[in-house]
Tab-separated table of C-alpha atoms in Angstrom:
chain	number	residue	atom	x	y	z
A	1	MET	CA	2.948	27.230	9.690
A	2	ASN	CA	4.958	24.907	7.446
A	3	HIS	CA	2.695	22.581	5.458
A	4	TYR	CA	5.585	21.082	3.492
A	5	PRO	CA	5.158	23.045	0.230
A	6	GLU	CA	6.938	21.611	-2.780
A	7	ALA	CA	9.455	24.294	-3.723
A	8	ALA	CA	12.945	24.372	-5.147
A	9	MET	CA	15.475	25.739	-2.652
A	10	ALA	CA	18.114	28.116	-3.952
A	11	THR	CA	21.611	27.249	-2.801
A	12	ALA	CA	24.790	29.276	-2.945
A	13	ARG	CA	27.400	28.007	-5.384
A	14	PRO	CA	30.827	29.066	-4.220
A	15	GLY	CA	33.607	29.290	-6.736
A	16	GLY	CA	31.964	31.201	-9.535
A	17	PRO	CA	29.102	30.780	-12.002
A	18	ASP	CA	27.888	27.435	-13.338
A	19	SER	CA	29.522	26.141	-16.487
A	20	SER	CA	27.781	24.079	-19.128
A	21	ALA	CA	31.028	22.718	-20.593
A	22	ASP	CA	31.395	18.919	-20.725
A	23	SER	CA	33.963	17.530	-18.340
A	24	PRO	CA	35.548	14.133	-19.097
A	25	ARG	CA	36.560	13.811	-15.448
A	26	HIS	CA	32.967	14.219	-14.276
A	27	GLU	CA	31.702	11.898	-16.995
A	28	THR	CA	34.089	9.287	-15.593
A	29	ILE	CA	32.619	9.767	-12.120
A	30	VAL	CA	29.048	9.359	-13.400
A	31	HIS	CA	29.910	6.308	-15.519
A	32	SER	CA	31.723	4.640	-12.637
A	33	LEU	CA	28.750	5.355	-10.338
A	34	GLU	CA	26.392	3.692	-12.827
A	35	THR	CA	28.720	0.689	-12.945
A	36	LEU	CA	28.824	0.532	-9.146
A	37	LEU	CA	25.025	0.710	-8.856
A	38	CYS	CA	24.555	-1.979	-11.485
A	39	ARG	CA	26.953	-4.283	-9.664
A	40	ARG	CA	25.332	-3.635	-6.306
A	41	ARG	CA	21.825	-4.147	-7.718
A	42	GLN	CA	22.812	-7.496	-9.177
A	43	ALA	CA	24.253	-8.542	-5.829
A	44	ALA	CA	21.041	-7.487	-4.052
A	45	LYS	CA	18.920	-9.432	-6.576
A	46	HIS	CA	20.997	-12.558	-6.068
A	47	HIS	CA	20.819	-12.215	-2.286
A	48	LEU	CA	17.033	-11.824	-2.309
A	49	ALA	CA	16.594	-14.730	-4.735
A	50	ARG	CA	18.671	-16.985	-2.467
A	51	HIS	CA	16.719	-15.787	0.550
A	52	LYS	CA	13.368	-16.614	-1.070
A	53	ALA	CA	14.680	-20.005	-2.173
A	54	ALA	CA	15.781	-20.778	1.377
A	55	LEU	CA	12.324	-19.914	2.707
A	56	LEU	CA	10.623	-22.060	0.085
A	57	ALA	CA	12.984	-24.954	0.804
A	58	GLU	CA	11.662	-25.233	4.378
A	59	PRO	CA	7.869	-25.438	4.053
A	60	ALA	CA	7.514	-26.926	7.533
A	61	ALA	CA	9.213	-23.871	9.030
A	62	LEU	CA	7.663	-21.337	6.666
A	63	SER	CA	5.147	-19.932	9.147
A	64	ASP	CA	7.823	-19.193	11.755
A	65	ASN	CA	10.131	-17.772	9.098
A	66	GLN	CA	7.352	-15.551	7.757
A	67	GLN	CA	6.859	-14.099	11.220
A	68	GLN	CA	10.572	-13.316	11.454
A	69	GLU	CA	10.384	-11.600	8.087
A	70	ARG	CA	7.392	-9.545	9.247
A	71	HIS	CA	9.397	-8.348	12.238
A	72	ARG	CA	12.269	-7.439	9.916
A	73	LEU	CA	9.919	-5.531	7.617
A	74	ALA	CA	8.237	-3.657	10.474
A	75	ALA	CA	11.643	-2.680	11.861
A	76	LEU	CA	12.699	-1.494	8.408
A	77	LEU	CA	9.638	0.761	8.096
A	78	GLY	CA	9.958	1.944	11.703
A	79	TRP	CA	7.663	3.761	14.095
A	80	PRO	CA	4.755	3.352	14.766
A	81	LEU	CA	4.648	-0.209	13.368
A	82	ILE	CA	7.302	-1.366	15.832
A	83	ASP	CA	4.947	-0.368	18.662
A	84	ILE	CA	1.635	-1.186	17.025
A	85	ARG	CA	-0.625	-0.965	20.097
A	86	GLU	CA	0.690	2.399	21.273
A	87	HIS	CA	-2.120	4.895	22.017
A	88	ALA	CA	-4.816	2.531	20.718
A	89	GLU	CA	-6.779	2.658	23.976
A	90	GLY	CA	-8.409	5.907	25.037
A	91	ALA	CA	-7.525	7.695	21.799
A	92	ALA	CA	-9.712	10.566	20.583
A	93	LEU	CA	-12.579	9.488	18.327
A	94	SER	CA	-15.718	10.960	16.826
A	95	ILE	CA	-18.285	9.386	14.512
A	96	ARG	CA	-20.748	11.484	12.552
A	97	PRO	CA	-22.830	11.234	9.380
A	98	GLY	CA	-20.823	11.335	6.174
A	99	PRO	CA	-21.758	12.546	2.694
A	100	GLY	CA	-25.161	11.354	1.518
A	101	VAL	CA	-25.469	8.806	-1.279
A	102	ALA	CA	-28.524	6.852	-2.372
A	103	TRP	CA	-26.828	3.455	-2.373
A	104	ALA	CA	-25.217	3.326	1.097
A	105	HIS	CA	-25.324	4.642	4.644
A	106	VAL	CA	-22.146	6.713	5.145
A	107	SER	CA	-20.360	7.689	8.353
A	108	GLN	CA	-17.194	9.698	8.884
A	109	ILE	CA	-14.831	8.678	11.651
A	110	ASP	CA	-12.219	11.139	12.917
A	111	PHE	CA	-9.628	9.462	15.087
A	112	GLU	CA	-6.282	9.729	16.782
A	113	VAL	CA	-3.622	7.522	15.239
A	114	ALA	CA	-0.615	8.081	17.519
A	115	ASP	CA	0.879	10.823	19.707
A	116	GLY	CA	-1.911	13.293	18.999
A	117	PHE	CA	-1.768	12.776	15.214
A	118	HIS	CA	-5.252	12.473	13.670
A	119	SER	CA	-6.791	11.318	10.404
A	120	TYR	CA	-10.242	10.340	9.168
A	121	ALA	CA	-12.019	7.665	7.156
A	122	LEU	CA	-15.388	7.189	5.500
A	123	VAL	CA	-17.365	4.034	6.298
A	124	PHE	CA	-19.990	2.783	3.816
A	125	LEU	CA	-22.671	0.295	4.904
A	126	PRO	CA	-25.230	-1.303	2.634
A	127	GLN	CA	-28.494	0.574	3.195
A	128	GLU	CA	-30.386	-2.497	4.337
A	129	GLU	CA	-27.625	-3.307	6.863
A	130	ALA	CA	-27.458	0.093	8.558
A	131	GLY	CA	-29.652	-1.026	11.475
A	132	SER	CA	-28.783	-4.720	11.385
A	133	ALA	CA	-26.852	-6.540	14.086
A	134	GLU	CA	-25.673	-9.242	11.654
A	135	LEU	CA	-21.896	-9.126	11.282
A	136	LYS	CA	-20.656	-8.308	7.800
A	137	PRO	CA	-17.234	-8.611	6.146
A	138	LEU	CA	-15.027	-5.516	6.046
A	139	LEU	CA	-13.113	-4.245	3.033
A	140	VAL	CA	-10.555	-1.463	3.240
A	141	VAL	CA	-10.340	0.213	-0.172
A	142	GLN	CA	-7.157	2.245	-0.197
A	143	HIS	CA	-6.795	5.297	-2.397
A	144	GLY	CA	-3.766	5.836	-4.590
A	145	GLY	CA	-1.386	8.772	-4.815
A	146	TRP	CA	-3.107	12.167	-4.622
A	147	GLY	CA	-6.221	10.327	-3.480
A	148	THR	CA	-8.873	10.966	-0.857
A	149	PRO	CA	-11.784	8.870	0.451
A	150	GLU	CA	-14.139	11.143	-1.480
A	151	VAL	CA	-12.292	10.480	-4.744
A	152	VAL	CA	-12.358	6.699	-4.212
A	153	ALA	CA	-16.093	6.860	-3.502
A	154	GLY	CA	-16.764	8.718	-6.744
A	155	LEU	CA	-17.856	11.906	-4.969
A	156	SER	CA	-15.324	14.190	-6.694
A	157	GLY	CA	-16.062	13.597	-10.374
A	158	PRO	CA	-14.620	11.119	-12.908
A	159	ASP	CA	-11.808	8.943	-11.613
A	160	ASN	CA	-9.925	5.699	-12.260
A	161	TYR	CA	-11.555	3.796	-9.373
A	162	ASN	CA	-14.497	2.923	-11.648
A	163	GLY	CA	-17.119	2.859	-8.897
A	164	VAL	CA	-15.261	0.293	-6.771
A	165	VAL	CA	-16.912	1.393	-3.512
A	166	ARG	CA	-20.447	0.927	-4.789
A	167	GLN	CA	-19.421	-2.394	-6.340
A	168	ALA	CA	-18.090	-3.547	-2.965
A	169	VAL	CA	-21.143	-2.308	-1.043
A	170	ASP	CA	-23.426	-4.106	-3.506
A	171	ARG	CA	-21.469	-7.299	-2.775
A	172	GLY	CA	-22.244	-6.969	0.928
A	173	TRP	CA	-19.087	-5.429	2.377
A	174	ILE	CA	-18.814	-2.701	4.950
A	175	VAL	CA	-16.276	-0.533	3.151
A	176	VAL	CA	-13.674	1.606	4.916
A	177	LEU	CA	-11.836	4.413	3.097
A	178	PRO	CA	-8.944	5.835	5.163
A	179	GLN	CA	-7.184	9.119	4.374
A	180	LEU	CA	-3.431	8.644	4.144
A	181	LEU	CA	-0.751	11.320	3.838
A	182	THR	CA	-0.879	11.312	0.022
A	183	TRP	CA	-3.665	13.664	-0.993
A	184	GLN	CA	-3.850	15.600	-4.231
A	185	GLU	CA	-2.420	19.069	-4.711
A	186	LYS	CA	-5.803	20.768	-5.116
A	187	VAL	CA	-6.671	19.779	-1.533
A	188	ARG	CA	-5.477	22.391	0.982
A	189	PRO	CA	-3.162	22.528	2.757
A	190	VAL	CA	-0.728	21.241	0.147
A	191	ILE	CA	1.686	18.673	1.585
A	192	SER	CA	4.911	17.099	0.401
A	193	GLN	CA	4.897	13.312	0.750
A	194	SER	CA	8.683	13.195	0.425
A	195	ARG	CA	9.232	15.930	3.039
A	196	ILE	CA	6.964	14.183	5.542
A	197	ASP	CA	8.757	10.908	4.828
A	198	LEU	CA	12.175	12.450	5.453
A	199	ASP	CA	11.005	14.066	8.689
A	200	LEU	CA	9.641	10.755	9.974
A	201	LYS	CA	12.687	8.750	8.858
A	202	GLN	CA	14.889	11.185	10.760
A	203	LEU	CA	12.823	10.326	13.854
A	204	GLY	CA	12.903	6.549	13.505
A	205	GLY	CA	9.804	6.005	11.403
A	206	SER	CA	8.554	6.601	7.876
A	207	ARG	CA	5.511	8.028	6.176
A	208	VAL	CA	4.577	4.568	4.975
A	209	ALA	CA	4.669	3.184	8.526
A	210	LEU	CA	2.410	5.983	9.748
A	211	ASP	CA	0.079	5.538	6.766
A	212	LEU	CA	-0.187	1.820	7.469
A	213	ARG	CA	-1.101	2.599	11.046
A	214	ILE	CA	-3.815	4.983	9.815
A	215	LEU	CA	-5.476	2.256	7.767
A	216	GLN	CA	-5.141	-0.301	10.557
A	217	ARG	CA	-6.764	2.066	13.071
A	218	ALA	CA	-9.568	2.859	10.616
A	219	ALA	CA	-10.295	-0.872	10.245
A	220	GLU	CA	-10.083	-1.440	14.011
A	221	ILE	CA	-12.463	1.422	14.786
A	222	ALA	CA	-14.942	0.336	12.117
A	223	THR	CA	-14.867	-3.162	13.599
A	224	ASP	CA	-15.519	-1.818	17.100
A	225	HIS	CA	-18.383	0.524	16.162
A	226	PHE	CA	-20.131	-1.084	13.174
A	227	PRO	CA	-21.461	-4.641	12.613
A	228	VAL	CA	-18.147	-5.974	11.262
A	229	ASP	CA	-17.014	-9.584	11.470
A	230	PRO	CA	-13.424	-9.291	12.819
A	231	ASP	CA	-12.488	-12.561	11.138
A	232	ARG	CA	-13.414	-11.345	7.645
A	233	TRP	CA	-11.198	-8.377	6.899
A	234	SER	CA	-9.929	-7.815	3.343
A	235	ILE	CA	-8.041	-4.995	1.675
A	236	ALA	CA	-7.909	-3.683	-1.886
A	237	GLY	CA	-5.998	-0.766	-3.340
A	238	LEU	CA	-5.086	0.957	-6.590
A	239	SER	CA	-1.599	2.235	-7.442
A	240	TYR	CA	-0.161	3.616	-4.170
A	241	GLY	CA	-3.154	1.909	-2.595
A	242	GLY	CA	-2.027	-1.357	-4.187
A	243	PHE	CA	1.347	-0.850	-2.523
A	244	TYR	CA	-0.327	-0.318	0.841
A	245	ALA	CA	-2.581	-3.339	0.290
A	246	LEU	CA	0.440	-5.583	-0.271
A	247	LEU	CA	2.268	-4.189	2.752
A	248	ALA	CA	-0.772	-4.364	5.032
A	249	GLY	CA	-1.444	-7.947	3.958
A	250	ALA	CA	2.198	-8.919	4.458
A	251	LEU	CA	2.421	-7.396	7.941
A	252	ASP	CA	-1.064	-7.875	9.402
A	253	LEU	CA	-2.634	-11.327	9.520
A	254	ARG	CA	-6.046	-9.820	10.249
A	255	PHE	CA	-6.372	-9.080	6.539
A	256	ARG	CA	-7.601	-12.434	5.247
A	257	ALA	CA	-7.437	-11.537	1.529
A	258	VAL	CA	-5.629	-8.917	-0.537
A	259	LEU	CA	-6.190	-7.212	-3.898
A	260	SER	CA	-3.409	-5.049	-5.370
A	261	SER	CA	-4.223	-3.235	-8.623
A	262	CYS	CA	-1.735	-1.467	-10.910
A	263	TYR	CA	1.232	-1.479	-8.537
A	264	VAL	CA	3.222	-4.723	-8.790
A	265	ASN	CA	6.378	-4.130	-10.816
A	266	ASP	CA	10.182	-4.066	-10.886
A	267	ARG	CA	11.220	-2.172	-7.769
A	268	PHE	CA	14.575	-1.144	-9.260
A	269	ARG	CA	12.779	0.565	-12.119
A	270	TYR	CA	10.243	2.188	-9.780
A	271	ASN	CA	12.342	2.931	-6.703
A	272	TRP	CA	10.525	6.032	-5.527
A	273	THR	CA	11.872	7.607	-2.348
A	274	ASP	CA	9.025	6.517	-0.069
A	275	TRP	CA	9.265	2.935	-1.373
A	276	VAL	CA	12.941	2.607	-0.436
A	277	TRP	CA	14.624	1.941	2.902
A	278	SER	CA	18.240	1.260	3.740
A	279	ASP	CA	19.281	-2.111	2.246
A	280	SER	CA	15.646	-2.949	1.439
A	281	ALA	CA	16.566	-4.348	-1.991
A	282	ARG	CA	18.305	-7.324	-0.399
A	283	TRP	CA	15.224	-8.291	1.614
A	284	ILE	CA	11.987	-7.034	0.072
A	285	ASP	CA	10.344	-6.873	-3.329
A	286	ASP	CA	6.739	-7.341	-4.414
A	287	ALA	CA	7.074	-11.120	-4.726
A	288	MET	CA	8.547	-11.294	-1.224
A	289	LEU	CA	5.536	-9.398	0.113
A	290	ALA	CA	3.328	-11.953	-1.634
A	291	LEU	CA	5.271	-14.711	0.108
A	292	LEU	CA	4.435	-13.062	3.438
A	293	ILE	CA	0.752	-12.913	2.474
A	294	HIS	CA	0.719	-16.637	1.606
A	295	PRO	CA	-1.367	-18.773	2.155
A	296	ARG	CA	-4.078	-16.111	2.342
A	297	PRO	CA	-5.810	-15.329	-0.974
A	298	LEU	CA	-4.058	-12.747	-3.152
A	299	TRP	CA	-5.204	-11.081	-6.360
A	300	VAL	CA	-2.722	-8.883	-8.272
A	301	GLU	CA	-3.660	-7.174	-11.524
A	302	ALA	CA	-2.004	-4.855	-14.021
A	303	GLY	CA	-3.381	-2.945	-17.000
A	304	THR	CA	-1.693	-3.651	-20.320
A	305	LYS	CA	-2.110	0.030	-21.238
A	306	ASP	CA	-1.037	1.403	-17.859
A	307	GLU	CA	0.489	4.803	-18.577
A	308	ILE	CA	2.363	4.962	-15.231
A	309	PHE	CA	3.723	1.459	-14.577
A	310	ASP	CA	5.040	-0.468	-17.586
A	311	ILE	CA	3.323	-3.803	-18.142
A	312	LYS	CA	6.542	-5.251	-19.591
A	313	THR	CA	8.330	-4.959	-16.265
A	314	ALA	CA	5.217	-5.965	-14.326
A	315	ARG	CA	4.842	-9.307	-16.147
A	316	PRO	CA	7.855	-11.118	-14.642
A	317	VAL	CA	6.771	-10.127	-11.136
A	318	LEU	CA	3.179	-11.232	-11.741
A	319	GLY	CA	4.571	-14.543	-12.968
A	320	GLU	CA	6.826	-14.951	-9.942
A	321	ILE	CA	3.949	-14.334	-7.534
A	322	ALA	CA	1.779	-16.958	-9.226
A	323	ALA	CA	4.720	-19.405	-9.244
A	324	LEU	CA	5.356	-18.898	-5.512
A	325	TYR	CA	1.818	-19.935	-4.632
A	326	GLU	CA	2.010	-22.894	-7.048
A	327	THR	CA	5.284	-24.040	-5.506
A	328	LEU	CA	3.697	-23.955	-2.065
A	329	GLY	CA	0.748	-26.042	-3.227
A	330	CYS	CA	-2.009	-23.426	-3.210
A	331	GLY	CA	-2.000	-21.966	-6.702
A	332	SER	CA	-5.766	-21.422	-6.656
A	333	ARG	CA	-5.368	-18.880	-3.870
A	334	ALA	CA	-3.369	-16.465	-6.017
A	335	VAL	CA	-4.386	-14.790	-9.260
A	336	ALA	CA	-1.873	-12.689	-11.201
A	337	ARG	CA	-3.828	-11.103	-14.027
A	338	GLU	CA	-3.347	-8.687	-16.894
A	339	PHE	CA	-6.364	-6.800	-18.173
A	340	PRO	CA	-6.793	-4.571	-21.254
A	341	GLY	CA	-6.972	-1.296	-19.362
A	342	THR	CA	-5.048	1.724	-18.153
A	343	HIS	CA	-4.000	2.775	-14.640
A	344	GLU	CA	-7.340	1.851	-13.064
A	345	PHE	CA	-9.267	-0.763	-11.136
A	346	CYS	CA	-10.200	-3.436	-13.649
A	347	PRO	CA	-13.777	-2.515	-14.613
A	348	ASP	CA	-15.083	-6.088	-14.461
A	349	PHE	CA	-14.195	-6.275	-10.739
A	350	ALA	CA	-13.369	-9.960	-10.936
A	351	GLY	CA	-10.877	-9.257	-8.151
A	352	LEU	CA	-13.684	-8.250	-5.801
A	353	ASP	CA	-15.572	-11.437	-6.643
A	354	PHE	CA	-12.404	-13.417	-5.876
A	355	LEU	CA	-11.987	-11.758	-2.464
A	356	ARG	CA	-15.681	-12.207	-1.655
A	357	CYS	CA	-15.597	-15.890	-2.556
A	358	LYS	CA	-12.417	-16.563	-0.587
A	359	THR	CA	-13.728	-14.861	2.574
A	360	SER	CA	-17.349	-16.028	2.384
A	361	VAL	CA	-17.016	-18.280	5.432
């Protein structure tokens, strides 16, 4: 059975052995391609800047325009977001006890996402709330690349999540940790994120669209089966999880507040294959996603010593996000913050306090 192993594929090279000699003709091709890409990128930047300006220039129509942009984004990402309710009713589901911890009551939910495809999530309830009927706020905490719910919860040894799940549980959230198609190589079977993405794109979807549906279903199921207040959903994520938090907040109005940690940056510099769709540069960047989250509260943070995403290219985007909210008259609902840390959730968890405050009623 093919589990998408990462492996180089040997290909036949007709015409003789490879040559390492420099070729001025091929250098010309490469140089002209770089020139073409630079020109096209500048055109895409200008188009997106004009598009944002047009949206900001019509504040009275912004809500309707945001909804149009959400439809555009969902269509760009593809199935199953373009048919979001498909298979939601009557889908397979099981709920059983999860791993034991002293500070929370843990359940594992195994569920069908779409067309017989399954995933799972861990749900953490404050111990004193396990038997309570009082509705509590829900927080999806989304793992990053190579992550699992167990890693986010601190059950797999040292990590860069810094105990975020316990911090959230202590603040009164019911915390949901979905498993997306991005787990680490030491978890078997090994998968290829890029291979899965290509397979789904060939069939009208994308891995990101399916991952987003996983986290939505996890939140929906937790709301149906645990004492969750459906009007007090929030989402937080680190790295890849920060990407998913922005996208989920932009597309799904049920998420009333969003925290994205160590993701926001220049999308031309970090244009990884699963973060790119045809012509997406003309329509979507991180600031545009923030505009689709507006006016809901948004916290974005970046570590000044982040070893994966350069703070120097993150700063202009952080500034643009804060400026967008200021321009629209609700600057206090957005925080764009640098902290003196690496690729990690900020250890002071001020972002969690912000989300909790903004969704307290």
